[in-house]
């Protein structure tokens, strides 16, 4: 029996291929070049499109969705400024290692390199912040390119991929085939040397990073079998439950557990890439580091390159016994109150019980560090923050994507500076009736930079004191609930009201302007 071949336009092939890949959610912003793709979206119901208010937000939303769902996030934008607006989102996902396929429109193939209206070379622009990028100039290459893009985003160390499609492709017709993607698996390495080092260690310690998210159960079993301390990078919070007795805290320039790592004689690092903000705090790592990573390891490490879940399963099967060291002293974090005004750590300490088990996203700044210090995460994929790039404006749209992924209220911890980067996305929340809860720690400054100016520039504050809108009125102008809190005793009541509210809500917490981390 002969199989009938389907023939579609390029625009329809985009949608049908995404369906074939299991995509059910797209974040985007339309424009003339991608009009036919949007027309195809309008004629189907398997994929839901979420209209944002800025292309950067579309990519951050897709990343928030990917982080919570463990699926590939997808965005569609148009040519020119639509394409250039995605670069920050791509760089964010690239450094933190989360899978995205971002489709950009491009001028017709015959107009390339002629300075056509809204033509930019998005391929060269995004080479340094994507795993791979593609430009499709004819329809016959479209389906296989989209599938390869998805495979690339989801294989190995995950990350963003751009598919730039010229306008003529969308109207050209070609055959559509049934093709299944192939996700590449990395073989498990030889672990014998690591096993011997563990047996000899006197003060071993486990360090979890963002790459250990999918291996949380194995990390817990491995740590319990060895009965040794566990610390985490900011990106790895929640991989190992913060309420377990042998969890010692966070490492890095704002961490409280750096001393424990420096005093250990063997570090088993799982999914941590040791950037400068981590490595510089931990001293000499030579001769004391086993590094499990899917991508690359430090020259001074015993490297186990592969999937953390599989490597840990292998290590657990060895039933390793380590020497029982009883000299560990669990670190404590102390907080400094600068005035009688409300401080960030007081707000976050008060809301812990109210937001328990909810996904929390953050913007970037002092509030981000306070959230990582004060909130206790007991499960992976519950703390969503910009680690590698430190992107102001990431947290709120990421909360939108996370909320769509899990169908539950999501809390966004923001600073007044960061929130103003993408505050227009309140409209997106209202359009789709999303229960995103925005908690602004409002100090009237770009707090992190102000703190540096206090310490480094002898209190010469320049370009860090900022003006703000009335955030309560802003929320109300979009139709959301807005509250303001200025006293500690009012925190819990306001948070409970917002968490119980069926929709988008915002609390403006007015805090000490010059608090210090």
Short mmCIF file of N, CA and C in Angstrom, two decimals, residues 41 86 121 123 146 224 264 297-298 304 314 344 348 385 405 427 470 517:
data_model
loop_
_atom_site.label_atom_id
_atom_site.label_comp_id
_atom_site.label_asym_id
_atom_site.label_seq_id
_atom_site.Cartn_x
_atom_site.Cartn_y
_atom_site.Cartn_z
N UNK A 41 -1.01 29.23 13.36
CA UNK A 41 -1.29 29.04 14.79
C UNK A 41 -2.77 29.28 15.08
N UNK A 86 15.93 39.34 21.34
CA UNK A 86 15.99 38.03 22.00
C UNK A 86 17.38 37.71 22.55
N UNK A 121 21.86 40.49 10.75
CA UNK A 121 22.53 39.19 10.66
C UNK A 121 22.45 38.52 12.03
N UNK A 123 22.37 35.50 12.76
CA UNK A 123 23.25 34.33 12.88
C UNK A 123 24.58 34.72 13.50
N UNK A 146 14.51 22.18 11.88
CA UNK A 146 13.79 22.34 13.14
C UNK A 146 14.01 21.14 14.05
N UNK A 224 23.15 10.36 51.71
CA UNK A 224 22.74 9.59 52.90
C UNK A 224 23.58 8.33 53.07
N UNK A 264 37.34 20.82 53.72
CA UNK A 264 37.17 19.43 53.29
C UNK A 264 38.43 18.95 52.58
N UNK A 297 35.10 19.71 32.56
CA UNK A 297 35.56 19.75 33.95
C UNK A 297 36.82 20.60 34.05
N UNK A 298 37.14 21.01 35.27
CA UNK A 298 38.35 21.80 35.51
C UNK A 298 39.59 20.93 35.31
N UNK A 304 34.48 13.30 35.72
CA UNK A 304 33.54 12.26 35.31
C UNK A 304 32.52 12.92 34.40
N UNK A 314 25.70 4.64 39.44
CA UNK A 314 26.86 3.75 39.44
C UNK A 314 27.65 3.85 40.74
N UNK A 344 14.86 43.31 54.11
CA UNK A 344 14.52 42.21 53.20
C UNK A 344 14.47 40.86 53.90
N UNK A 348 11.35 38.13 53.94
CA UNK A 348 11.47 36.77 53.40
C UNK A 348 11.33 35.72 54.49
N UNK A 385 16.30 31.34 39.05
CA UNK A 385 17.02 32.61 39.09
C UNK A 385 18.04 32.67 37.99
N UNK A 405 3.72 26.44 33.06
CA UNK A 405 4.22 25.07 33.07
C UNK A 405 3.60 24.23 34.16
N UNK A 427 0.45 42.83 31.87
CA UNK A 427 -0.62 42.68 30.87
C UNK A 427 -0.75 41.23 30.42
N UNK A 470 4.16 54.39 41.45
CA UNK A 470 3.40 53.82 42.56
C UNK A 470 3.01 52.40 42.13
N UNK A 517 24.06 43.26 52.52
CA UNK A 517 24.08 41.81 52.52
C UNK A 517 25.13 41.32 53.51
#
